[in-house]
Amino acid sequence: MIPSRRSFLMGAAVLSATVITPDLVRAAQAAAAIPNWALATGDIEADIAPRAMRLVEGRAPVGLEGVLYRNGPAKFRRPGGSARHWFDGDGLVRRFSVSGDSVELAARFVDTRKRRQEERLGAMVMPGFGTPPDPRAEIGSPDDANAANTSVLMAGDRLWALWEGGSPVAMDPQTLETEGYVTLRSDLRSMPFLAHPRVEPNGRIWNLGMGGGQAIVWRLSADGTFEDASVIDLPRASYVHDFTATARHLVIVLQPWVRERQTMPFADGFAWRPEMGTQILVVDKDDLTRRRLFETEAFGFFHLGDAWTVGDDILFDLALHRDMDFAARGASEVVEGVPLDGEPAHLGLIRLKADGTTELTRLAVVAEFPRSDPERAGLSRRLSVHTTGENRETPFARAIGVTDWGSGQTRAFDFGADHVVDEMIYVAKPGAQTEADAWLVGPGLNLAERATELHVLDVARIEDGPVATWRADVALPAAFHGVWAG
């Protein structure tokens, strides 16, 4: 089925339905009681020019050469009105270039139409996930509200900044200069493109674009060239932030957080319906009309790990939330420095059996952002890398864990209460033979030093802590997702 651009863009008509009134008194009261972790949602006022990071611990691993790109919101507040949700800040792409003992850091805001308009007005006026629109917002398509703030993708020799509601935005991978919005096909301009594409070991890119009870299935070559796009119908209009895939299948998890109203902000249109349970749709990559639907208990989620098969069964790991209260409420309070009162996510494993039944295993392991060896994407594996250490007082991780699905054991390193740790990226060592022959590379925020750090850990000895840590002379807020370009 060929996508209808009109049907996917009709939601733009409601983007100016709600008025935002800045509440400066409330902001001042919140600022007076901000906890130290609020640095993780602080504002960056300008691009960060390239600068060397200082090695403060250990030594650089031999053979680790490449660039880590990270993306996340880094501007939430303006005098005339501020973003009301963590997911709605302007995207700042970070570039950590690793060469021998040296690490260079640079960061630039994605030059979106949203950011240009809000700079001109001195106010955050665009609608978002949890931010209502201001009447001053000029919106002709979803890309006018595109924050480009969630993830990054290497598409050939170009870097794409991703946001789940609109087009990728191309950037120069060396200078981080914004080059423009990516149109994959002329009649599909501004169509949604999730921030969690799945990349096969051969480089082929699969992604979804969500539109209520339908999804676009995108297929691109390794260099980002358009190959195909089709629309599939979904059993329900669930919120889908991420999906997963095996070598042969796309796996779409439909949680019971369901869109019931076309309204803005986006999250206000959803309702938590646990009585509906969770559905899991499995679609054949070679024939999108071939599908199976599985049923399991209700849970919320943002992130899934790569899927794999054992015989005719499909397995994948995920970060299980009790509900989606964090999306609806918690992430708004985070921007205001309000401590959480909800449960953190826990690691789980789902097995979709050949007989049509589903088995869900919940571990007593706090976890988010599950990752694995990209060379094994869609293939059999044992290890999941994830953040851990979140609790009721803070929404941010302080530790990194590695869970072995063969043994059921989790090993971890805790950086301590004065650290905020981002998702870490799996980087295979030169000549790697097993999953454990890898480093984990990722940034953290040292709250005591008020500085961004870059850490490298050994997957096989993660509990020993960083083999190397570099520290910058700036503190960047927490980012969401990244990619390694070796």
PDB file of N, CA, C and O in Angstrom, residues 328-356:
ATOM      1  N   ALA A 328       3.932  10.633  30.303  1.00  0.00           N
ATOM      2  CA  ALA A 328       2.812  11.560  30.409  1.00  0.00           C
ATOM      3  C   ALA A 328       3.065  12.673  31.416  1.00  0.00           C
ATOM      4  O   ALA A 328       2.632  13.806  31.219  1.00  0.00           O
ATOM      5  N   ARG A 329       3.787  12.360  32.490  1.00  0.00           N
ATOM      6  CA  ARG A 329       3.929  13.336  33.579  1.00  0.00           C
ATOM      7  C   ARG A 329       5.376  13.512  34.036  1.00  0.00           C
ATOM      8  O   ARG A 329       5.875  14.624  34.188  1.00  0.00           O
ATOM      9  N   GLY A 330       6.066  12.395  34.267  1.00  0.00           N
ATOM     10  CA  GLY A 330       7.385  12.443  34.880  1.00  0.00           C
ATOM     11  C   GLY A 330       8.411  13.251  34.110  1.00  0.00           C
ATOM     12  O   GLY A 330       9.190  14.005  34.697  1.00  0.00           O
ATOM     13  N   ALA A 331       8.406  13.101  32.776  1.00  0.00           N
ATOM     14  CA  ALA A 331       9.411  13.813  31.982  1.00  0.00           C
ATOM     15  C   ALA A 331       9.159  15.314  31.949  1.00  0.00           C
ATOM     16  O   ALA A 331      10.068  16.087  31.645  1.00  0.00           O
ATOM     17  N   SER A 332       7.948  15.744  32.247  1.00  0.00           N
ATOM     18  CA  SER A 332       7.687  17.174  32.404  1.00  0.00           C
ATOM     19  C   SER A 332       8.255  17.681  33.725  1.00  0.00           C
ATOM     20  O   SER A 332       8.831  18.765  33.801  1.00  0.00           O
ATOM     21  N   GLU A 333       8.112  16.872  34.765  1.00  0.00           N
ATOM     22  CA  GLU A 333       8.617  17.277  36.076  1.00  0.00           C
ATOM     23  C   GLU A 333      10.142  17.284  36.106  1.00  0.00           C
ATOM     24  O   GLU A 333      10.761  18.082  36.825  1.00  0.00           O
ATOM     25  N   VAL A 334      10.755  16.406  35.317  1.00  0.00           N
ATOM     26  CA  VAL A 334      12.214  16.357  35.267  1.00  0.00           C
ATOM     27  C   VAL A 334      12.792  17.697  34.839  1.00  0.00           C
ATOM     28  O   VAL A 334      13.801  18.163  35.384  1.00  0.00           O
ATOM     29  N   VAL A 335      12.175  18.338  33.852  1.00  0.00           N
ATOM     30  CA  VAL A 335      12.681  19.620  33.362  1.00  0.00           C
ATOM     31  C   VAL A 335      12.620  20.678  34.456  1.00  0.00           C
ATOM     32  O   VAL A 335      13.414  21.623  34.469  1.00  0.00           O
ATOM     33  N   GLU A 336      11.703  20.526  35.407  1.00  0.00           N
ATOM     34  CA  GLU A 336      11.557  21.479  36.503  1.00  0.00           C
ATOM     35  C   GLU A 336      12.334  21.056  37.746  1.00  0.00           C
ATOM     36  O   GLU A 336      12.231  21.690  38.789  1.00  0.00           O
ATOM     37  N   GLY A 337      13.108  19.964  37.638  1.00  0.00           N
ATOM     38  CA  GLY A 337      13.909  19.530  38.775  1.00  0.00           C
ATOM     39  C   GLY A 337      13.122  18.846  39.869  1.00  0.00           C
ATOM     40  O   GLY A 337      13.568  18.791  41.018  1.00  0.00           O
ATOM     41  N   VAL A 338      11.963  18.291  39.536  1.00  0.00           N
ATOM     42  CA  VAL A 338      11.115  17.636  40.537  1.00  0.00           C
ATOM     43  C   VAL A 338      11.515  16.172  40.663  1.00  0.00           C
ATOM     44  O   VAL A 338      11.558  15.450  39.659  1.00  0.00           O
ATOM     45  N   PRO A 339      11.837  15.670  41.862  1.00  0.00           N
ATOM     46  CA  PRO A 339      12.165  14.254  42.034  1.00  0.00           C
ATOM     47  C   PRO A 339      11.003  13.361  41.611  1.00  0.00           C
ATOM     48  O   PRO A 339       9.832  13.728  41.733  1.00  0.00           O
ATOM     49  N   LEU A 340      11.339  12.177  41.112  1.00  0.00           N
ATOM     50  CA  LEU A 340      10.313  11.250  40.679  1.00  0.00           C
ATOM     51  C   LEU A 340       9.710  10.509  41.856  1.00  0.00           C
ATOM     52  O   LEU A 340      10.310  10.385  42.919  1.00  0.00           O
ATOM     53  N   ASP A 341       8.499   9.988  41.645  1.00  0.00           N
ATOM     54  CA  ASP A 341       7.884   9.146  42.665  1.00  0.00           C
ATOM     55  C   ASP A 341       7.403   7.826  42.064  1.00  0.00           C
ATOM     56  O   ASP A 341       6.624   7.101  42.675  1.00  0.00           O
ATOM     57  N   GLY A 342       7.884   7.498  40.878  1.00  0.00           N
ATOM     58  CA  GLY A 342       7.463   6.273  40.215  1.00  0.00           C
ATOM     59  C   GLY A 342       8.560   5.226  40.200  1.00  0.00           C
ATOM     60  O   GLY A 342       9.689   5.459  40.634  1.00  0.00           O
ATOM     61  N   GLU A 343       8.207   4.030  39.713  1.00  0.00           N
ATOM     62  CA  GLU A 343       9.149   2.930  39.625  1.00  0.00           C
ATOM     63  C   GLU A 343      10.047   3.084  38.401  1.00  0.00           C
ATOM     64  O   GLU A 343       9.572   3.446  37.325  1.00  0.00           O
ATOM     65  N   PRO A 344      11.350   2.806  38.535  1.00  0.00           N
ATOM     66  CA  PRO A 344      12.205   2.769  37.350  1.00  0.00           C
ATOM     67  C   PRO A 344      11.902   1.533  36.514  1.00  0.00           C
ATOM     68  O   PRO A 344      11.238   0.594  36.978  1.00  0.00           O
ATOM     69  N   ALA A 345      12.375   1.523  35.288  1.00  0.00           N
ATOM     70  CA  ALA A 345      12.169   0.378  34.411  1.00  0.00           C
ATOM     71  C   ALA A 345      13.059  -0.789  34.835  1.00  0.00           C
ATOM     72  O   ALA A 345      14.110  -0.605  35.449  1.00  0.00           O
ATOM     73  N   HIS A 346      12.616  -1.993  34.497  1.00  0.00           N
ATOM     74  CA  HIS A 346      13.374  -3.206  34.770  1.00  0.00           C
ATOM     75  C   HIS A 346      13.602  -3.976  33.475  1.00  0.00           C
ATOM     76  O   HIS A 346      12.828  -3.872  32.523  1.00  0.00           O
ATOM     77  N   LEU A 347      14.675  -4.751  33.466  1.00  0.00           N
ATOM     78  CA  LEU A 347      15.022  -5.523  32.279  1.00  0.00           C
ATOM     79  C   LEU A 347      14.112  -6.733  32.141  1.00  0.00           C
ATOM     80  O   LEU A 347      13.786  -7.402  33.127  1.00  0.00           O
ATOM     81  N   GLY A 348      13.699  -6.998  30.911  1.00  0.00           N
ATOM     82  CA  GLY A 348      12.850  -8.153  30.642  1.00  0.00           C
ATOM     83  C   GLY A 348      13.245  -8.838  29.355  1.00  0.00           C
ATOM     84  O   GLY A 348      13.980  -8.286  28.525  1.00  0.00           O
ATOM     85  N   LEU A 349      12.763 -10.054  29.184  1.00  0.00           N
ATOM     86  CA  LEU A 349      12.995 -10.836  27.977  1.00  0.00           C
ATOM     87  C   LEU A 349      11.679 -11.446  27.532  1.00  0.00           C
ATOM     88  O   LEU A 349      10.966 -12.056  28.340  1.00  0.00           O
ATOM     89  N   ILE A 350      11.338 -11.257  26.266  1.00  0.00           N
ATOM     90  CA  ILE A 350      10.109 -11.812  25.714  1.00  0.00           C
ATOM     91  C   ILE A 350      10.459 -12.901  24.712  1.00  0.00           C
ATOM     92  O   ILE A 350      11.349 -12.729  23.875  1.00  0.00           O
ATOM     93  N   ARG A 351       9.743 -14.006  24.807  1.00  0.00           N
ATOM     94  CA  ARG A 351       9.890 -15.110  23.855  1.00  0.00           C
ATOM     95  C   ARG A 351       8.549 -15.320  23.161  1.00  0.00           C
ATOM     96  O   ARG A 351       7.544 -15.605  23.814  1.00  0.00           O
ATOM     97  N   LEU A 352       8.550 -15.126  21.850  1.00  0.00           N
ATOM     98  CA  LEU A 352       7.365 -15.379  21.041  1.00  0.00           C
ATOM     99  C   LEU A 352       7.506 -16.785  20.479  1.00  0.00           C
ATOM    100  O   LEU A 352       8.351 -17.056  19.629  1.00  0.00           O
ATOM    101  N   LYS A 353       6.666 -17.682  20.969  1.00  0.00           N
ATOM    102  CA  LYS A 353       6.840 -19.093  20.640  1.00  0.00           C
ATOM    103  C   LYS A 353       6.151 -19.451  19.326  1.00  0.00           C
ATOM    104  O   LYS A 353       5.178 -18.811  18.917  1.00  0.00           O
ATOM    105  N   ALA A 354       6.664 -20.485  18.697  1.00  0.00           N
ATOM    106  CA  ALA A 354       6.128 -20.928  17.416  1.00  0.00           C
ATOM    107  C   ALA A 354       4.669 -21.347  17.519  1.00  0.00           C
ATOM    108  O   ALA A 354       3.917 -21.264  16.535  1.00  0.00           O
ATOM    109  N   ASP A 355       4.240 -21.764  18.727  1.00  0.00           N
ATOM    110  CA  ASP A 355       2.845 -22.200  18.894  1.00  0.00           C
ATOM    111  C   ASP A 355       1.886 -21.039  19.127  1.00  0.00           C
ATOM    112  O   ASP A 355       0.693 -21.240  19.373  1.00  0.00           O
ATOM    113  N   GLY A 356       2.387 -19.802  19.076  1.00  0.00           N
ATOM    114  CA  GLY A 356       1.530 -18.626  19.215  1.00  0.00           C
ATOM    115  C   GLY A 356       1.431 -18.076  20.620  1.00  0.00           C
ATOM    116  O   GLY A 356       0.816 -17.031  20.826  1.00  0.00           O
TER     117      GLY A 356
END
